[in-house]
mmCIF file of C-alpha atoms in Angstrom:
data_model
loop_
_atom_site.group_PDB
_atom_site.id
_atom_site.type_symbol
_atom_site.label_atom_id
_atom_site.label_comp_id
_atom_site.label_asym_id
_atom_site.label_seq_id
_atom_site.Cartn_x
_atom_site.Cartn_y
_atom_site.Cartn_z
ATOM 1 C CA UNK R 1 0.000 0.000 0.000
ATOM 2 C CA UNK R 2 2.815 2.648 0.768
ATOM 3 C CA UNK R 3 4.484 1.841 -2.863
ATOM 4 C CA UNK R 4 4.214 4.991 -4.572
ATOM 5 C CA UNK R 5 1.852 5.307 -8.070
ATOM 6 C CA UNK R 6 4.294 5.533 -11.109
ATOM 7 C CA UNK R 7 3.819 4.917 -15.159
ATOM 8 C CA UNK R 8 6.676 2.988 -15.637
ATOM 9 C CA UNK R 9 8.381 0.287 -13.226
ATOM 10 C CA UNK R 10 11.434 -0.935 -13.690
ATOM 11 C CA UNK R 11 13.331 -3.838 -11.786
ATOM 12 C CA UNK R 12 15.611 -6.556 -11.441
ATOM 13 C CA UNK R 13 14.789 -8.869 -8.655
ATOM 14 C CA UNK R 14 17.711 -11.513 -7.345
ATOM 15 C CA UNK R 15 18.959 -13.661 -9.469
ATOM 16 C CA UNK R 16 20.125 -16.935 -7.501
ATOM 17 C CA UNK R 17 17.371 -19.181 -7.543
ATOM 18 C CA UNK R 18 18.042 -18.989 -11.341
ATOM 19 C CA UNK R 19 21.851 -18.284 -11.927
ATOM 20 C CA UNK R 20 24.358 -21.018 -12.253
ATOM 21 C CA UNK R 21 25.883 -19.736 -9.122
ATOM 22 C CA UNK R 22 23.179 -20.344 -7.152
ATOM 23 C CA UNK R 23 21.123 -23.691 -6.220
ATOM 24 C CA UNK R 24 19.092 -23.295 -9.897
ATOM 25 C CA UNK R 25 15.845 -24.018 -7.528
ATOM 26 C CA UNK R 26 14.048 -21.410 -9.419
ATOM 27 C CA UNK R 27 10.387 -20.563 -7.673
ATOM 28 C CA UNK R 28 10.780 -23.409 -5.368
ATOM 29 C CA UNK R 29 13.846 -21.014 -3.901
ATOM 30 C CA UNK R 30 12.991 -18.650 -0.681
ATOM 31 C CA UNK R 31 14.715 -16.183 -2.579
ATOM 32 C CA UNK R 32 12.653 -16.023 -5.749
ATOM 33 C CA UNK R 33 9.671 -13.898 -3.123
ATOM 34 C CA UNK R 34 11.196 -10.615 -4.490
ATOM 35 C CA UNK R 35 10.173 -11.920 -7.960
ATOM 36 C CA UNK R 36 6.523 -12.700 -6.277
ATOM 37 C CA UNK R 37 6.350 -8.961 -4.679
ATOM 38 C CA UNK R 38 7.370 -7.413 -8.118
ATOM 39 C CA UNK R 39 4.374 -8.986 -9.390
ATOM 40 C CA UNK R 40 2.242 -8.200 -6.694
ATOM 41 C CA UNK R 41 3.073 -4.304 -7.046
ATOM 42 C CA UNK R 42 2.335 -4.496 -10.383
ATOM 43 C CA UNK R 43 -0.621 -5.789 -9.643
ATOM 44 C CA UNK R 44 -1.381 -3.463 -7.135
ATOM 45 C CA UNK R 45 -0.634 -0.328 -9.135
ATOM 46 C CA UNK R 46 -2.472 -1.597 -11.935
ATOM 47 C CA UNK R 47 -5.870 -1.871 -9.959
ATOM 48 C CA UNK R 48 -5.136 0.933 -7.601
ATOM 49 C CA UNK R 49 -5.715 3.079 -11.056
ATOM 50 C CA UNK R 50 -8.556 1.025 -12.222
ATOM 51 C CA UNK R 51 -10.175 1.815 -8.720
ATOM 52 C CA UNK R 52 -9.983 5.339 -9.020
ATOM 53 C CA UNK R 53 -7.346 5.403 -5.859
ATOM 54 C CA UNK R 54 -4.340 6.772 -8.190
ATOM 55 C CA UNK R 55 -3.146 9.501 -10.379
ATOM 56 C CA UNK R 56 -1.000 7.876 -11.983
ATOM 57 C CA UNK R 57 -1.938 4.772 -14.746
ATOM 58 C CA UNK R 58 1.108 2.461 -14.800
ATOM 59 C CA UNK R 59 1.868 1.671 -18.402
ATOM 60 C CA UNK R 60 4.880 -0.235 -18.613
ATOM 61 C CA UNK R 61 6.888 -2.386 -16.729
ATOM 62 C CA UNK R 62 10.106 -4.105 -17.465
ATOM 63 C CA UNK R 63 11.553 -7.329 -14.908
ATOM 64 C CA UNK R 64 15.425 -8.178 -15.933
ATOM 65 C CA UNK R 65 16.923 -11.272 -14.837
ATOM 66 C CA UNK R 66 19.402 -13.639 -15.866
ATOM 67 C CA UNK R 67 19.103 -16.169 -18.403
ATOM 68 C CA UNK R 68 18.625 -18.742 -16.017
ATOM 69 C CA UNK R 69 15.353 -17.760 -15.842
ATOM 70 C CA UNK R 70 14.142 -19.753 -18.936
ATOM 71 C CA UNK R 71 15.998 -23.093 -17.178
ATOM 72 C CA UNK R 72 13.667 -26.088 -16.445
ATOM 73 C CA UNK R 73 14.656 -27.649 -13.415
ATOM 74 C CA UNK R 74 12.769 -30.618 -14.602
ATOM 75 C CA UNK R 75 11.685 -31.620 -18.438
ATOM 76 C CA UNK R 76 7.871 -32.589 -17.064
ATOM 77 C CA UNK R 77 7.328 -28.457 -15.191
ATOM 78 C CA UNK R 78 7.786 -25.007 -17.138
ATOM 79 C CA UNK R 79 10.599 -22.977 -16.739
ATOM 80 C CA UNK R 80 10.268 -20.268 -14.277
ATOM 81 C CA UNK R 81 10.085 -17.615 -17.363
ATOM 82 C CA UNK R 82 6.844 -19.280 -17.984
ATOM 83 C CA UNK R 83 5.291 -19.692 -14.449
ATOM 84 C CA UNK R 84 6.221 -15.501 -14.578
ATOM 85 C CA UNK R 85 4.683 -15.071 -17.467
ATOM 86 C CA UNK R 86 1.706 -17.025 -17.087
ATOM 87 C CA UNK R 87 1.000 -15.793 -13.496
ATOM 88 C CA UNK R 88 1.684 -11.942 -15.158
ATOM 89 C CA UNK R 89 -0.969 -12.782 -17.784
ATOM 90 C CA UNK R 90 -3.401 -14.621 -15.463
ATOM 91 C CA UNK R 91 -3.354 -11.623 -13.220
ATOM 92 C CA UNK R 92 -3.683 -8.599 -15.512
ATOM 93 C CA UNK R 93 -5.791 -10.353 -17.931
ATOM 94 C CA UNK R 94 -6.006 -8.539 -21.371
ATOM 95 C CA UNK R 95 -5.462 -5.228 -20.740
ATOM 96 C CA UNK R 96 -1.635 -5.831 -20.952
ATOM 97 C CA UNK R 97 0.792 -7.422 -23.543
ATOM 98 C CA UNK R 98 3.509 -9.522 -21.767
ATOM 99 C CA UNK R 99 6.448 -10.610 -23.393
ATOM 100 C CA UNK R 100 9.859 -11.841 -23.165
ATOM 101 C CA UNK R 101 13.399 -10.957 -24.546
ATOM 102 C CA UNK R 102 16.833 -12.212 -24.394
ATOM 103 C CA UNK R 103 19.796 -10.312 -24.880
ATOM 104 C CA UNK R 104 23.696 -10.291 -24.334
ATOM 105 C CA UNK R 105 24.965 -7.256 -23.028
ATOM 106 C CA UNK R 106 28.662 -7.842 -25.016
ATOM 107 C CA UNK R 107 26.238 -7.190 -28.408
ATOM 108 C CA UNK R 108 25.257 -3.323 -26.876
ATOM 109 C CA UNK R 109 28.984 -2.478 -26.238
ATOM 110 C CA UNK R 110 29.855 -3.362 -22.876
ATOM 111 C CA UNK R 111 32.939 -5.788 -21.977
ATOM 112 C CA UNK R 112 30.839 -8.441 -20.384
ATOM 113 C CA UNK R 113 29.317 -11.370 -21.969
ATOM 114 C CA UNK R 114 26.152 -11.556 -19.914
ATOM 115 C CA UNK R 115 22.950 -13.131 -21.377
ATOM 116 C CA UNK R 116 19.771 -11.590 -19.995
ATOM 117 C CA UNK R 117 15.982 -12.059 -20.226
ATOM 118 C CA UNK R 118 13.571 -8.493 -19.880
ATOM 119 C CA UNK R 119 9.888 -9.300 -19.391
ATOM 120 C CA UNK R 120 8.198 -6.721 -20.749
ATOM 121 C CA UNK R 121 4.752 -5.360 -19.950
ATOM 122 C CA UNK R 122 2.698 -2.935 -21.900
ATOM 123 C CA UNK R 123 -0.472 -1.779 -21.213
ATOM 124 C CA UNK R 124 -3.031 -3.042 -24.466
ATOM 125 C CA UNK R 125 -4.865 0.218 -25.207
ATOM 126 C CA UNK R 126 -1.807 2.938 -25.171
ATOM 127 C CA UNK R 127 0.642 0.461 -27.602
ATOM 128 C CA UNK R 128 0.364 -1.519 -30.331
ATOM 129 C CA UNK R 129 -0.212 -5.109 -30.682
ATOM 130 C CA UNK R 130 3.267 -6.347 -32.134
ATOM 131 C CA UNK R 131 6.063 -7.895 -29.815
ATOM 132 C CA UNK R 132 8.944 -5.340 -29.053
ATOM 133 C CA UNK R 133 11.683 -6.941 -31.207
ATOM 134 C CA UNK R 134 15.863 -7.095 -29.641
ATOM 135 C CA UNK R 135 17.238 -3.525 -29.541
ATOM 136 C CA UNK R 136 19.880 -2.674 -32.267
ATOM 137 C CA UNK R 137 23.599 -4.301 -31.664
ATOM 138 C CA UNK R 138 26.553 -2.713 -31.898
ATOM 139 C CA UNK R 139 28.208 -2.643 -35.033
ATOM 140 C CA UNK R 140 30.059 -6.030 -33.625
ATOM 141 C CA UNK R 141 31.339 -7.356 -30.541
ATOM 142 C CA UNK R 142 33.623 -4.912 -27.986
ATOM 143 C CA UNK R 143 36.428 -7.133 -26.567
ATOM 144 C CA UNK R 144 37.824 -4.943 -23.308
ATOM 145 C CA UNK R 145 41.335 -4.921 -25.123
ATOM 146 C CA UNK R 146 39.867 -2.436 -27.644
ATOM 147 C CA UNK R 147 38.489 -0.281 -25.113
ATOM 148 C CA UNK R 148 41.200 -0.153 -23.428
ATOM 149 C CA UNK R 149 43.611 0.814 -26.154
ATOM 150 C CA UNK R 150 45.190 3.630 -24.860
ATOM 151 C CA UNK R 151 47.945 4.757 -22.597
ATOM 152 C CA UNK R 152 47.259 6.536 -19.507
ATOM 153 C CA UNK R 153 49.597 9.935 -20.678
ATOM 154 C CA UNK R 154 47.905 9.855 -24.356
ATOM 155 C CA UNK R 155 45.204 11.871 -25.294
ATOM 156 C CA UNK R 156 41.550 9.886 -25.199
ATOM 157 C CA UNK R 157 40.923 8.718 -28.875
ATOM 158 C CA UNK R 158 38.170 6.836 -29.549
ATOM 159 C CA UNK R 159 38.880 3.241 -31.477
ATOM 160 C CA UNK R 160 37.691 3.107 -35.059
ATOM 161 C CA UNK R 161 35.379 0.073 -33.132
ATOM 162 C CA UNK R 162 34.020 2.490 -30.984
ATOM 163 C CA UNK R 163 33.628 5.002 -34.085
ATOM 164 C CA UNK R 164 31.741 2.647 -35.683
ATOM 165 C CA UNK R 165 29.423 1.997 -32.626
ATOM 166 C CA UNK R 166 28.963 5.607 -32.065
ATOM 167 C CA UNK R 167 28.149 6.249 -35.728
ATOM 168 C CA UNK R 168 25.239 3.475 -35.599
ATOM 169 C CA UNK R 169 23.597 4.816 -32.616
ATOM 170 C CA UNK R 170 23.372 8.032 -33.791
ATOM 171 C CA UNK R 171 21.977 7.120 -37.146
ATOM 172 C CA UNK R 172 19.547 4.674 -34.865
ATOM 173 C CA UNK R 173 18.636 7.695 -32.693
ATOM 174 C CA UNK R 174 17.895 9.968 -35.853
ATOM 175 C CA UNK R 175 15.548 7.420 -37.235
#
């Protein structure tokens, strides 16, 4: 009740009960609750503003997590991806598009290689009925070596890599 109205909600809940570090127990984990509560929020805000009781109408919500996630812990249950998504679906009904994606971070220019799922949440009647497709990559992989190119008493140039990374996302952002 004391979670404040908002449009957009954005989160990552703890990852262990679905990393490879942890115990891969997924929703049968004490740990995966957070996951619960983000739902239950979103839940909340959602009818809070169907109620009358807010200002605010959340529109969009977006749940990151590692790619664990879409792991079955056993070939006869769902992963917990679906048991998220159906329980997302189940509890906001049709006034809301939920989705999934899957990206690596190493294809948007950082110097990790770190596979990650977004659920995504859109409310029905402000956008369309598509599925949001994977954001733009980089032009190709960054390796940390070619961020790291120069010495410490140069002058900062930026690597014809990251010139060519640049260059794309400002074409992407003029379009």
């Amino acid at each position: 009740a004391s979670f404040p109205c908002a449009n957009i909600l954005v989160g990552g809940p703890p990852c262990p009960p679905f990393s490879s570090c942890g115990r891969r127990l997924a929703m049968e984990d004490s740990r995966a609750r957070p996951f619960e509560r983000c739902i239950d929020v979103i839940c909340e805000l959602d009818n809070r503003r169907r109620n009358g009781q807010a200002t605010k109408e959340l529109c969009f919500f977006i749940l990151e997590n590692v790619a664990g996630i879409c792991f079955k812990t056993n070939q006869d249950k769902p992963s917990a991806l679906d048991m998220l998504l159906g329980t997302l679906r189940d509890r906001l009904k049709e006034q809301w598009l939920i989705s999934a994606i899957r990206v690596n971070t190493l294809n948007y220019g950082l110097p990790q290689n770190r596979d990650r799922v977004y659920i995504i949440g859109r409310r029905a009647s402000l956008y369309p009925l598509r599925v949001p497709r994977d954001p733009p990559a980089f032009a190709r992989q960054v390796k940390p070596r070619e961020l790291l190119g120069t010495q410490d008493n140069e002058p900062r140039r930026l690597t014809s890599l990251q010139s060519q990374c640049l260059a794309k996302m400002k074409d992407l952002h003029k379009q």
